Each structure stands twice: as C-alpha cells, then as structure tokens.
Amino acid sequence: MIRAFICVAIFFLAEIPSAQTSTPSPSASPSLEQRVADLEAYINNSARGADVANAQTVSNIPGPGPGHNAWMMTCAALVLFMTLPGLALFYGGLVRAKNVLSVLAQCLGIAGLVTILWWAAGYSLVFSRGSAFLGGLKFAFLHNVDAQPNGDYSHWVSQNVFAMYQLMFAIITPALIIGAVAERMKFAAVLAFVAVWMFVVYFPIAHMVWGIDGWMNGVWNPGAKVTAIDFAGGTVVHMSSGWSALVLCVLLGHRLGFRREVMAPHSMVLCMVGTGLLWVGWYGFNAGSALAPDGIAANAFMTTTLATAVASFTWAMLEYALRGKPSVLGFCSGAVGGLVVITPACGYVGPTGAVITGIAAGVVPFFACTKLKSWLGYDDALDTFGVHAVGGMLATASINPNLAPVASAPLSAATQNGLARIVGHTLWLEQLKAIGITILLAVVGSAIIGALVRGLIGLRIAPEVERQGLDINQHGEEGYITS
C-alpha cells in the first residue's frame, strides 16, 4: 500500500509542471519605453499604458502610487477635521451656552449616520456607473472597494482611499444644514431628516456632478447634457446644504424670542478657533480635489488662501466702514464665505481671479446675512443660507483657464460634450443650469422630507425645552459647569 501511494504521488507531482506549462502565458513584459512612460504617467497623474483598453503589456507599477495615496489620506483627514472639530466649534461658539453641546452632538451624530449610509449604498450610488442621475449598486457595502485604483476617477489613488476621502464631503454637507436650525430642532428629527435627505438630495446631485456618467459632469463625461464645472463642491456641498437649510428653518419657524431677545454668540473664542480649523481643513477639501499633489492642487492651495484672506478682510472692513467696529464674527464669517465661494473654481482661476473672488465673497454674503435675512424675516440662526447658498451661487461664474490643455486633446470629454468650446464664452449659461437643477432638487426634496418628518415624529422641541436649553434636555449634559 505504501509503495502504491508513493507511485500515485509521484505521478501527480510529475503532472504539475506539465499542467502549469499548459496555462496561457502571461502578458508580455513592458518595454523600457513603456516603463519610462509609466513613471511619467505617475508624475503627471495620467493613465499607464496598461490602463488603456486592449493593452497588450502589464505594468511594473500596477497598483496605486504611494505619493498619491499619502496625499489623499492626509487630505481626507483634513476634510474630516473641518467637521470634527472645526464646524462643531464654529457653530458651537455661535449658539447660546445652553445649546452648545447640542451642536456638537448633531455633528457627531451626522458623522456616524452618514458613514453607515456611505458604506451601505452611498458610495456606490454616487461613484459607480449607472444612469445619468444616480449610480448603481456595484459597490454596495463597499464590495470590491480595495487598494486597487478605480480608473474612472484616478489611476493612482486606491479606491478605498478615494471612497474615504469622498465620505468626508458627504459628512460635512448635511452638518452645514444644522447651522440654520440650531437651538430648536429635535435630535431625532435631525437624524431622520439627514438619513432621507442623503438619498433624495445629496447622492443624486453628487452623482450628476461628479459621477463618471453624471448628467452635469462637464469635465469628465463626454455625454453630459449640462456641461458645468464644480471642482470641489460649490453645487454638491454648499448650494445643496444652503438651500435645504433655508427650507428647513422656514418649516421650523423662529426661535422663541426671535428679534425680541438678545441671542448673541456665547463664545467668539470657540467660533474663531473653529474658523481657523475650517480654514486649515479646507486645504484638504480644495487642494485634495485634484486627487494628486500636482500643479492643479498647488493652484487650488494658492487660490484658496488668497480668496479666504481677502474675503475675511473685506467683510470686516465693511463692518468698520458701516458700523465703526470690525468684529471677530465679521472676520470669521468673511473667511468662511471666501472658502465657500472659491471652492468650485479653486483649481481653475489664477491669483488675480482669486482676489476678485475674495472681494465678491466678502461683499455679497455680507449683505445677504445683514440685509436679505432681515428683509425676508427668516430665522437662519447661524447664517447657513447667506454664506453657503448665496456664496455657492456666486462662485459658479468663474472661468477655467486650465481647461485649455484638456480642450487640445481631441478625445477628451470636455471636447466631446462641448465644454471646451464654451469656456470663456457661454460657460455661465451651463453653470446657471446646474444652479437651477440643484436648487430645485434641494428645495423640493427638503420640503417633502421636512413635512414627512414633522408629520411622523415632529421637527421642533417643546417650548419649555427650548427655553431651558437642548443640552440638558436632549443629551443630559451641560457644556459648562459653573457651580
């Protein structure tokens, strides 16, 4: 028996080499020229030779680029830094002391909720191929979202890193809304509204603007019907959240004592710290949207700095001229306004364009927050609409000089869908279309969701809870213990 077993084993072992030699031979090794071209592609953030359709050779660097991954992981952390703790402290300082923890809790709650939705279906609905209006479920539960790049968006960034970077955008967008409804909305209602809003408003708009087959992705989709530009989220993030915030604050109504009681910020120190954290984190938001540490990112870094500083200074100087005192709140509001306004164009405009954008970002949102809000009488507690919705619309008029190299490529998406032809001419018409579509979806969607939540669980806290404060009643804690 032992001899028979040895003979059988020898037979099968002898068959292994022949079986291996019968398998198809691997693709040809890359030539020296192809290897050099792959290195150039890595530096230039373009496709390898092996990435093109029907490629006959493999690449010696088939995976992600370590430098690109390091850059995007850093930027993802910076964008999360914008919400936690940046936005939380910015908004937290602007409310009254009895409600400071409610803002922090809402930011934390939204971060956790949106992360779960993003894992389950959100990433797939935004960034997988599907229809022109919404992606499919190819990446549901982050299936096959691993360290290999997704060539639809970047040939050198791991898809799991890209997915986490985009998650941070998804987190901060609904978190911006809470600024308009601060101090009077139930915590449960916030979570319920955000959960539905992500599917009805955010995921569709994000796919239409950034998805590879999105209806309004003028830069990368050759079949785009609205050839608009949104480099880092003017429509997707700021306009969607700003207009939704306006609808929700109208549905909620005024805070108790609105225009009869002093509702001054309880801590401008926290507000200023939050502003600084937002400014720092915004470099990941804007420069990171280049998806590479390249010249486009460098331009976005520069223009973000210029526009933000100029807007902050402009807003405060307007206060100085009109009211006699430049306030810290004015500096902070102007900085955030500049960050918002430069976002969709930071990768495209030059330094002078950024300064002009900064001046506009200081002037227009200033009057929206100080005059328009008073004229219309809505209680946007922390000026989310005035800064984000108005600022987001203002930014979309910027022109993209960096599209010239894209336009020269005969097969580029911008050439095929006509975007390259209209840059510098009628691009503003396409931007207006994108604005209109975003406003329509955000307003109608938010109104329906808000009405449903109000009917099912109620939107607003009880009057006695509002007078005492959300912190102790909704969360069982106090932000400050003074005794």
Coordinates of C-alpha atoms in Angstrom, one line a residue:
M1 CA 0.0 0.0 0.0
I2 CA 2.8 2.4 0.9
R3 CA 4.5 1.7 -2.5
A4 CA 1.3 2.2 -4.3
F5 CA 0.7 5.6 -2.5
I6 CA 4.2 6.7 -3.4
C7 CA 3.7 5.8 -7.0
V8 CA 0.4 7.8 -7.2
A9 CA 2.0 10.8 -5.5
I10 CA 5.0 10.7 -7.9
F11 CA 2.5 10.6 -10.8
F12 CA 0.5 13.6 -9.7
L13 CA 3.7 15.6 -8.8
A14 CA 5.1 14.8 -12.3
E15 CA 1.9 16.2 -13.8
I16 CA 2.0 19.6 -12.1
P17 CA 4.8 21.1 -14.3
S18 CA 3.0 20.0 -17.4
A19 CA -0.3 21.4 -16.2
Q20 CA 1.4 24.7 -15.4
T21 CA 3.1 24.9 -18.8
S22 CA -0.3 24.3 -20.4
T23 CA -1.8 27.6 -19.0
P24 CA -1.7 30.7 -21.1
S25 CA 1.5 32.7 -21.0
P26 CA 1.3 36.0 -19.1
S27 CA 1.2 39.3 -21.0
A28 CA 4.4 40.5 -22.4
S29 CA 6.7 42.3 -20.1
P30 CA 6.8 46.1 -20.6
S31 CA 9.5 47.5 -22.7
L32 CA 11.9 50.1 -21.4
E33 CA 9.9 52.8 -23.2
Q34 CA 6.7 51.6 -21.5
R35 CA 8.3 51.5 -18.1
V36 CA 9.6 55.1 -18.6
A37 CA 6.1 56.1 -19.8
D38 CA 4.5 54.6 -16.7
L39 CA 6.8 56.6 -14.5
E40 CA 5.9 59.8 -16.5
A41 CA 2.2 58.9 -16.0
Y42 CA 2.8 58.6 -12.3
I43 CA 4.3 62.0 -12.1
N44 CA 1.7 63.6 -14.5
N45 CA -1.2 61.8 -12.8
S46 CA -2.3 60.2 -16.1
A47 CA -3.1 56.6 -17.2
R48 CA -0.4 54.0 -17.7
G49 CA -0.1 52.2 -21.0
A50 CA -1.5 49.1 -19.3
D51 CA -4.6 51.1 -18.3
V52 CA -5.9 51.6 -21.8
A53 CA -8.4 49.3 -23.4
N54 CA -6.9 46.1 -25.0
A55 CA -3.5 46.8 -23.5
Q56 CA -1.0 44.1 -24.5
T57 CA 1.5 44.6 -21.8
V58 CA 1.4 44.6 -18.0
S59 CA 2.9 47.4 -15.8
N60 CA 5.7 47.1 -13.3
I61 CA 3.8 49.5 -11.1
P62 CA 0.2 48.2 -11.4
G63 CA -1.2 49.4 -8.1
P64 CA -1.7 52.8 -6.5
G65 CA 1.0 55.4 -6.3
P66 CA 2.4 55.8 -2.7
G67 CA 2.7 59.5 -3.0
H68 CA -0.8 60.0 -4.3
N69 CA -2.2 57.7 -1.6
A70 CA -0.3 59.6 1.1
W71 CA -1.6 62.9 -0.2
M72 CA -5.2 61.7 -0.3
M73 CA -5.2 60.1 3.1
T74 CA -3.8 63.4 4.5
C75 CA -6.5 65.4 2.7
A76 CA -9.2 63.0 3.9
A77 CA -8.1 63.6 7.5
L78 CA -8.1 67.4 6.8
V79 CA -11.7 67.3 5.5
L80 CA -12.9 65.3 8.5
F81 CA -11.1 67.9 10.6
M82 CA -13.4 70.5 9.1
T83 CA -16.4 68.9 10.7
L84 CA -14.8 67.4 13.8
P85 CA -14.0 69.7 15.5
G86 CA -13.9 72.7 13.0
L87 CA -17.6 73.1 12.1
A88 CA -18.7 71.9 15.5
L89 CA -16.7 74.6 17.3
F90 CA -17.6 77.3 14.8
Y91 CA -21.3 76.6 15.2
G92 CA -21.0 75.8 18.9
G93 CA -19.5 79.2 19.7
L94 CA -22.3 81.0 17.8
V95 CA -25.2 79.5 19.8
R96 CA -26.1 80.3 23.3
A97 CA -24.3 78.4 26.1
K98 CA -27.3 76.3 26.9
N99 CA -27.2 74.8 23.4
V100 CA -23.5 74.3 22.7
L101 CA -23.5 70.6 23.3
S102 CA -26.5 70.1 21.0
V103 CA -24.5 71.3 18.1
L104 CA -21.6 69.1 18.9
A105 CA -23.9 66.1 19.3
Q106 CA -25.5 66.8 16.0
C107 CA -22.2 67.0 14.2
L108 CA -21.0 63.7 15.8
G109 CA -24.4 62.0 15.1
I110 CA -24.3 63.0 11.5
A111 CA -20.7 61.8 11.1
G112 CA -21.7 58.3 12.3
L113 CA -25.0 58.1 10.4
V114 CA -23.6 59.3 7.1
T115 CA -20.7 56.9 7.4
I116 CA -23.1 53.9 7.8
L117 CA -25.1 55.1 4.8
W118 CA -22.0 55.6 2.7
W119 CA -20.8 52.1 3.5
A120 CA -24.2 50.5 2.7
A121 CA -25.1 52.3 -0.5
G122 CA -24.0 55.9 -0.7
Y123 CA -20.6 55.5 -2.3
S124 CA -22.0 53.2 -4.9
L125 CA -24.9 55.4 -5.7
V126 CA -22.5 58.3 -6.3
F127 CA -19.5 56.8 -7.9
S128 CA -20.4 53.6 -9.6
R129 CA -21.7 53.7 -13.2
G130 CA -25.4 53.7 -13.5
S131 CA -27.8 56.3 -15.0
A132 CA -27.1 59.9 -15.6
F133 CA -28.9 60.8 -12.4
L134 CA -27.8 58.1 -9.9
G135 CA -25.2 55.3 -9.8
G136 CA -25.8 51.6 -9.4
L137 CA -25.2 49.2 -6.5
K138 CA -21.9 47.7 -7.8
F139 CA -20.0 49.0 -4.8
A140 CA -22.8 48.5 -2.2
F141 CA -21.4 47.7 1.3
L142 CA -18.0 48.8 -0.3
H143 CA -17.9 45.5 -2.1
N144 CA -14.5 45.2 -4.1
V145 CA -13.6 48.7 -2.9
D146 CA -10.0 47.8 -2.1
A147 CA -6.5 49.1 -2.6
Q148 CA -6.7 48.9 -6.4
P149 CA -7.5 52.3 -8.1
N150 CA -10.8 52.9 -9.9
G151 CA -9.7 54.2 -13.2
D152 CA -12.9 56.1 -13.7
Y153 CA -11.6 58.7 -11.1
S154 CA -7.9 58.1 -10.6
H155 CA -5.3 55.7 -11.9
W156 CA -3.0 56.2 -8.9
V157 CA -5.2 56.5 -5.8
S158 CA -6.5 53.4 -4.1
Q159 CA -10.3 53.2 -4.4
N160 CA -10.7 52.6 -0.7
V161 CA -8.8 55.9 0.0
F162 CA -10.8 57.7 -2.6
A163 CA -14.0 56.4 -1.0
M164 CA -13.0 57.6 2.4
Y165 CA -12.0 61.0 1.0
Q166 CA -15.4 61.4 -0.6
L167 CA -17.1 60.2 2.6
M168 CA -15.7 63.3 4.4
F169 CA -17.6 65.5 1.9
A170 CA -20.7 63.5 2.5
I171 CA -20.4 64.1 6.2
I172 CA -19.9 67.8 6.2
T173 CA -22.6 68.6 3.7
P174 CA -25.7 67.8 6.0
A175 CA -23.7 69.0 9.0
L176 CA -23.8 72.5 7.4
I177 CA -27.6 72.5 7.5
I178 CA -27.8 72.4 11.3
G179 CA -26.5 76.0 11.4
A180 CA -29.9 77.2 10.2
V181 CA -32.0 75.1 12.6
A182 CA -29.8 75.4 15.7
E183 CA -31.3 75.7 19.1
R184 CA -34.8 74.4 18.2
M185 CA -34.8 71.1 16.3
K186 CA -35.1 67.7 17.9
F187 CA -32.0 65.5 17.8
A188 CA -34.1 62.5 16.5
A189 CA -35.6 64.8 13.8
V190 CA -32.1 65.9 12.7
L191 CA -31.1 62.2 12.2
A192 CA -34.3 61.3 10.4
F193 CA -34.1 64.3 8.1
V194 CA -30.5 63.7 7.2
A195 CA -31.0 59.9 6.6
V196 CA -33.6 60.6 4.0
W197 CA -32.0 63.7 2.6
M198 CA -28.8 61.9 1.7
F199 CA -30.7 59.6 -0.7
V200 CA -33.1 62.2 -2.1
V201 CA -30.8 65.2 -2.5
Y202 CA -27.1 64.5 -1.8
F203 CA -26.4 61.2 -3.6
P204 CA -28.2 62.2 -6.8
I205 CA -26.6 65.7 -7.0
A206 CA -23.2 64.3 -6.2
H207 CA -23.5 61.6 -8.9
M208 CA -24.8 64.1 -11.5
V209 CA -21.9 66.5 -10.9
W210 CA -19.0 64.1 -10.1
G211 CA -20.1 60.7 -11.3
I212 CA -18.2 59.4 -14.4
D213 CA -21.6 59.2 -16.3
G214 CA -23.2 62.1 -14.4
W215 CA -25.7 64.4 -16.2
M216 CA -23.9 67.6 -15.2
N217 CA -20.2 66.3 -15.2
G218 CA -18.9 68.5 -18.0
V219 CA -15.3 67.8 -17.3
W220 CA -15.2 64.0 -17.4
N221 CA -18.4 62.8 -19.0
P222 CA -18.4 63.1 -22.8
G223 CA -22.2 62.5 -22.9
A224 CA -23.0 65.2 -20.2
K225 CA -26.1 67.1 -21.1
V226 CA -25.3 70.0 -18.7
T227 CA -21.6 70.8 -19.2
A228 CA -21.0 72.5 -15.9
I229 CA -17.9 72.7 -13.7
D230 CA -17.7 72.1 -10.0
F231 CA -14.1 71.5 -8.9
A232 CA -14.7 70.8 -5.2
G233 CA -18.3 71.2 -4.3
G234 CA -19.9 74.6 -4.9
T235 CA -23.2 72.9 -6.1
V236 CA -22.8 69.5 -4.5
V237 CA -21.9 70.7 -1.0
H238 CA -22.7 74.4 -0.4
M239 CA -25.7 75.1 -2.6
S240 CA -27.5 71.8 -1.7
S241 CA -26.9 72.4 2.0
G242 CA -27.6 76.1 1.9
W243 CA -31.0 75.9 0.1
S244 CA -32.0 72.9 2.2
A245 CA -31.2 74.8 5.3
L246 CA -33.4 77.7 4.2
V247 CA -36.3 75.4 3.6
L248 CA -35.9 73.6 6.9
C249 CA -35.6 76.8 9.0
V250 CA -38.8 78.1 7.4
L251 CA -40.6 74.9 8.3
L252 CA -39.3 75.1 11.9
G253 CA -40.2 78.7 12.4
H254 CA -38.5 81.3 14.5
R255 CA -36.8 80.6 17.8
L256 CA -38.7 81.7 20.9
G257 CA -37.8 85.4 21.5
F258 CA -36.5 85.9 17.9
R259 CA -35.9 89.7 17.4
R260 CA -37.2 90.3 21.0
E261 CA -34.3 88.8 23.0
V262 CA -30.6 89.1 22.7
M263 CA -29.3 85.8 21.1
A264 CA -25.6 86.8 20.9
P265 CA -22.9 84.1 20.4
H266 CA -21.9 82.7 23.8
S267 CA -18.2 82.3 22.8
M268 CA -16.5 84.1 20.0
V269 CA -13.3 82.4 21.1
L270 CA -14.7 79.0 20.2
C271 CA -16.1 80.5 16.9
M272 CA -12.7 81.8 16.0
V273 CA -10.9 78.5 16.8
G274 CA -13.5 76.7 14.7
T275 CA -12.9 79.2 11.8
G276 CA -9.2 78.5 11.9
L277 CA -9.7 74.8 11.9
L278 CA -12.1 75.1 9.0
W279 CA -9.6 77.2 7.0
V280 CA -6.8 74.6 7.6
G281 CA -9.1 71.7 6.8
W282 CA -10.3 73.4 3.7
Y283 CA -7.0 72.9 2.0
G284 CA -7.7 69.2 2.0
F285 CA -11.2 70.0 0.7
N286 CA -10.0 72.1 -2.2
A287 CA -6.4 71.1 -3.0
G288 CA -7.3 67.4 -2.4
S289 CA -9.9 67.5 -5.1
A290 CA -7.1 67.4 -7.6
L291 CA -6.6 63.8 -6.5
A292 CA -2.8 64.3 -6.8
P293 CA -0.1 66.5 -5.3
D294 CA 0.3 68.2 -8.6
G295 CA 0.2 71.6 -10.2
I296 CA -3.6 71.7 -10.1
A297 CA -3.5 71.1 -6.3
A298 CA -0.8 73.8 -5.9
N299 CA -3.1 76.3 -7.8
A300 CA -6.0 75.3 -5.6
F301 CA -3.9 75.8 -2.5
M302 CA -2.8 79.3 -3.6
T303 CA -6.3 80.5 -4.7
T304 CA -7.9 79.1 -1.5
T305 CA -5.5 81.1 0.6
L306 CA -5.9 84.3 -1.4
A307 CA -9.7 84.3 -1.6
T308 CA -10.2 83.4 2.0
A309 CA -7.9 86.0 3.4
V310 CA -9.3 88.7 1.1
A311 CA -12.9 87.8 1.9
S312 CA -12.2 87.8 5.7
F313 CA -10.6 91.2 5.5
T314 CA -13.3 92.6 3.1
W315 CA -16.2 91.6 5.4
A316 CA -14.5 93.1 8.5
M317 CA -13.7 96.3 6.7
L318 CA -17.3 96.7 5.5
E319 CA -18.3 96.5 9.2
Y320 CA -15.6 99.0 10.0
A321 CA -16.9 101.4 7.4
L322 CA -20.6 101.0 8.0
R323 CA -20.7 100.3 11.8
G324 CA -17.5 101.8 13.1
K325 CA -16.2 98.5 14.5
P326 CA -14.7 95.4 12.8
S327 CA -15.9 92.4 14.7
V328 CA -14.2 89.0 15.1
L329 CA -17.5 87.5 13.9
G330 CA -17.1 89.6 10.7
F331 CA -13.6 88.2 10.2
C332 CA -14.8 84.7 10.8
S333 CA -17.9 85.0 8.6
G334 CA -15.8 86.5 5.8
A335 CA -13.3 83.7 5.9
V336 CA -15.9 81.0 5.7
G337 CA -17.6 83.0 2.9
G338 CA -14.3 83.1 1.0
L339 CA -13.8 79.4 1.4
V340 CA -17.2 78.6 0.1
V341 CA -17.0 80.9 -2.9
I342 CA -13.6 79.8 -4.1
T343 CA -14.4 76.1 -3.7
P344 CA -15.9 75.3 -7.2
A345 CA -13.3 77.3 -9.0
C346 CA -10.1 77.0 -6.9
G347 CA -8.5 74.6 -9.4
Y348 CA -9.2 76.8 -12.4
V349 CA -8.8 80.5 -11.5
G350 CA -5.5 82.3 -11.2
P351 CA -4.3 84.6 -8.3
T352 CA -6.0 87.7 -9.6
G353 CA -9.2 85.8 -10.1
A354 CA -8.9 84.5 -6.6
V355 CA -8.5 88.0 -5.2
I356 CA -11.5 89.3 -7.1
T357 CA -13.5 86.2 -5.9
G358 CA -12.5 87.0 -2.4
I359 CA -13.7 90.6 -2.6
A360 CA -17.1 89.4 -4.0
A361 CA -17.2 86.7 -1.3
G362 CA -16.8 89.4 1.4
V363 CA -19.4 91.8 -0.1
V364 CA -22.3 89.7 -1.4
P365 CA -22.7 87.3 1.6
F366 CA -22.3 90.2 4.0
F367 CA -25.4 91.9 2.6
A368 CA -27.2 88.5 2.3
C369 CA -26.6 87.9 6.0
T370 CA -27.2 91.5 7.2
K371 CA -29.9 92.8 4.9
L372 CA -31.6 90.0 3.0
K373 CA -32.2 88.0 6.1
S374 CA -33.8 91.0 7.8
W375 CA -35.9 91.9 4.8
L376 CA -37.3 88.3 4.4
G377 CA -37.6 87.6 8.1
Y378 CA -36.4 84.0 8.1
D379 CA -34.5 82.8 11.2
D380 CA -31.4 81.2 9.8
A381 CA -29.7 81.0 13.2
L382 CA -26.1 80.8 12.1
D383 CA -26.4 82.2 8.5
T384 CA -26.0 78.9 6.6
F385 CA -28.1 80.2 3.7
G386 CA -26.5 83.6 3.5
V387 CA -23.0 82.2 3.4
H388 CA -23.3 78.8 1.7
A389 CA -26.3 79.1 -0.7
V390 CA -25.6 82.7 -1.8
G391 CA -21.8 82.1 -1.8
G392 CA -22.1 78.9 -3.7
M393 CA -24.1 80.6 -6.5
L394 CA -21.6 83.4 -6.6
A395 CA -18.7 81.1 -7.3
T396 CA -20.1 79.3 -10.3
A397 CA -19.4 82.3 -12.6
S398 CA -15.6 81.6 -12.5
I399 CA -13.9 80.5 -15.8
N400 CA -11.5 77.7 -16.1
P401 CA -8.3 78.6 -17.9
N402 CA -6.8 75.2 -17.0
L403 CA -9.2 73.6 -19.4
A404 CA -7.2 74.8 -22.4
P405 CA -4.9 71.7 -22.3
V406 CA -7.9 69.5 -22.0
A407 CA -9.5 71.2 -24.9
S408 CA -6.5 70.5 -27.1
A409 CA -6.9 66.7 -26.6
P410 CA -9.2 65.5 -29.4
L411 CA -10.8 62.7 -27.5
S412 CA -11.2 64.5 -24.1
A413 CA -14.6 64.5 -22.5
A414 CA -14.7 68.3 -22.5
T415 CA -14.1 68.3 -26.2
Q416 CA -16.7 65.7 -27.0
N417 CA -19.5 67.3 -24.9
G418 CA -18.7 70.9 -26.0
L419 CA -17.4 72.2 -22.7
A420 CA -14.0 73.1 -24.1
R421 CA -15.7 75.2 -26.8
I422 CA -17.7 77.4 -24.4
V423 CA -15.0 78.1 -21.8
G424 CA -14.6 81.8 -21.7
H425 CA -17.8 82.4 -23.7
T426 CA -21.1 80.9 -22.6
L427 CA -20.0 78.6 -19.7
W428 CA -22.0 80.8 -17.4
L429 CA -25.2 79.5 -19.0
E430 CA -24.3 75.9 -18.2
Q431 CA -23.4 77.0 -14.7
L432 CA -26.8 78.6 -14.4
K433 CA -28.5 75.4 -15.5
A434 CA -26.6 73.5 -12.8
I435 CA -27.6 76.1 -10.2
G436 CA -31.3 75.8 -11.2
I437 CA -31.3 72.0 -11.1
T438 CA -29.5 71.9 -7.7
I439 CA -31.9 74.5 -6.2
L440 CA -34.9 72.7 -7.5
L441 CA -33.9 69.3 -6.1
A442 CA -32.7 70.7 -2.8
V443 CA -35.8 72.9 -2.2
V444 CA -38.4 70.4 -3.3
G445 CA -36.7 67.4 -1.7
S446 CA -36.1 69.2 1.6
A447 CA -39.7 70.5 1.8
I448 CA -41.1 67.0 1.3
I449 CA -38.7 65.3 3.7
G450 CA -39.2 68.0 6.3
A451 CA -43.0 67.7 6.0
L452 CA -42.8 63.9 6.4
V453 CA -40.6 64.1 9.5
R454 CA -42.7 66.8 11.0
G455 CA -45.8 64.6 10.5
L456 CA -44.2 61.4 11.8
I457 CA -42.1 62.5 14.8
G458 CA -42.2 66.3 14.9
L459 CA -39.4 68.7 14.0
R460 CA -39.4 71.1 16.9
I461 CA -38.7 70.7 20.6
A462 CA -41.3 71.7 23.1
P463 CA -41.3 75.4 24.1
E464 CA -40.2 74.6 27.7
V465 CA -37.3 72.6 26.4
E466 CA -36.3 75.4 24.1
R467 CA -36.3 77.9 27.0
Q468 CA -34.3 75.6 29.3
G469 CA -31.8 74.5 26.6
L470 CA -31.3 71.5 24.4
D471 CA -28.1 70.3 26.2
I472 CA -29.7 69.2 29.4
N473 CA -33.0 68.1 27.9
Q474 CA -31.8 66.3 24.8
H475 CA -28.4 65.0 25.9
G476 CA -28.5 65.1 29.7
E477 CA -25.3 67.2 29.9
E478 CA -24.2 70.7 30.2
G479 CA -21.4 72.4 28.3
Y480 CA -20.3 74.4 31.3
I481 CA -20.5 73.6 35.0
T482 CA -20.2 76.9 36.8
S483 CA -21.1 75.9 40.4

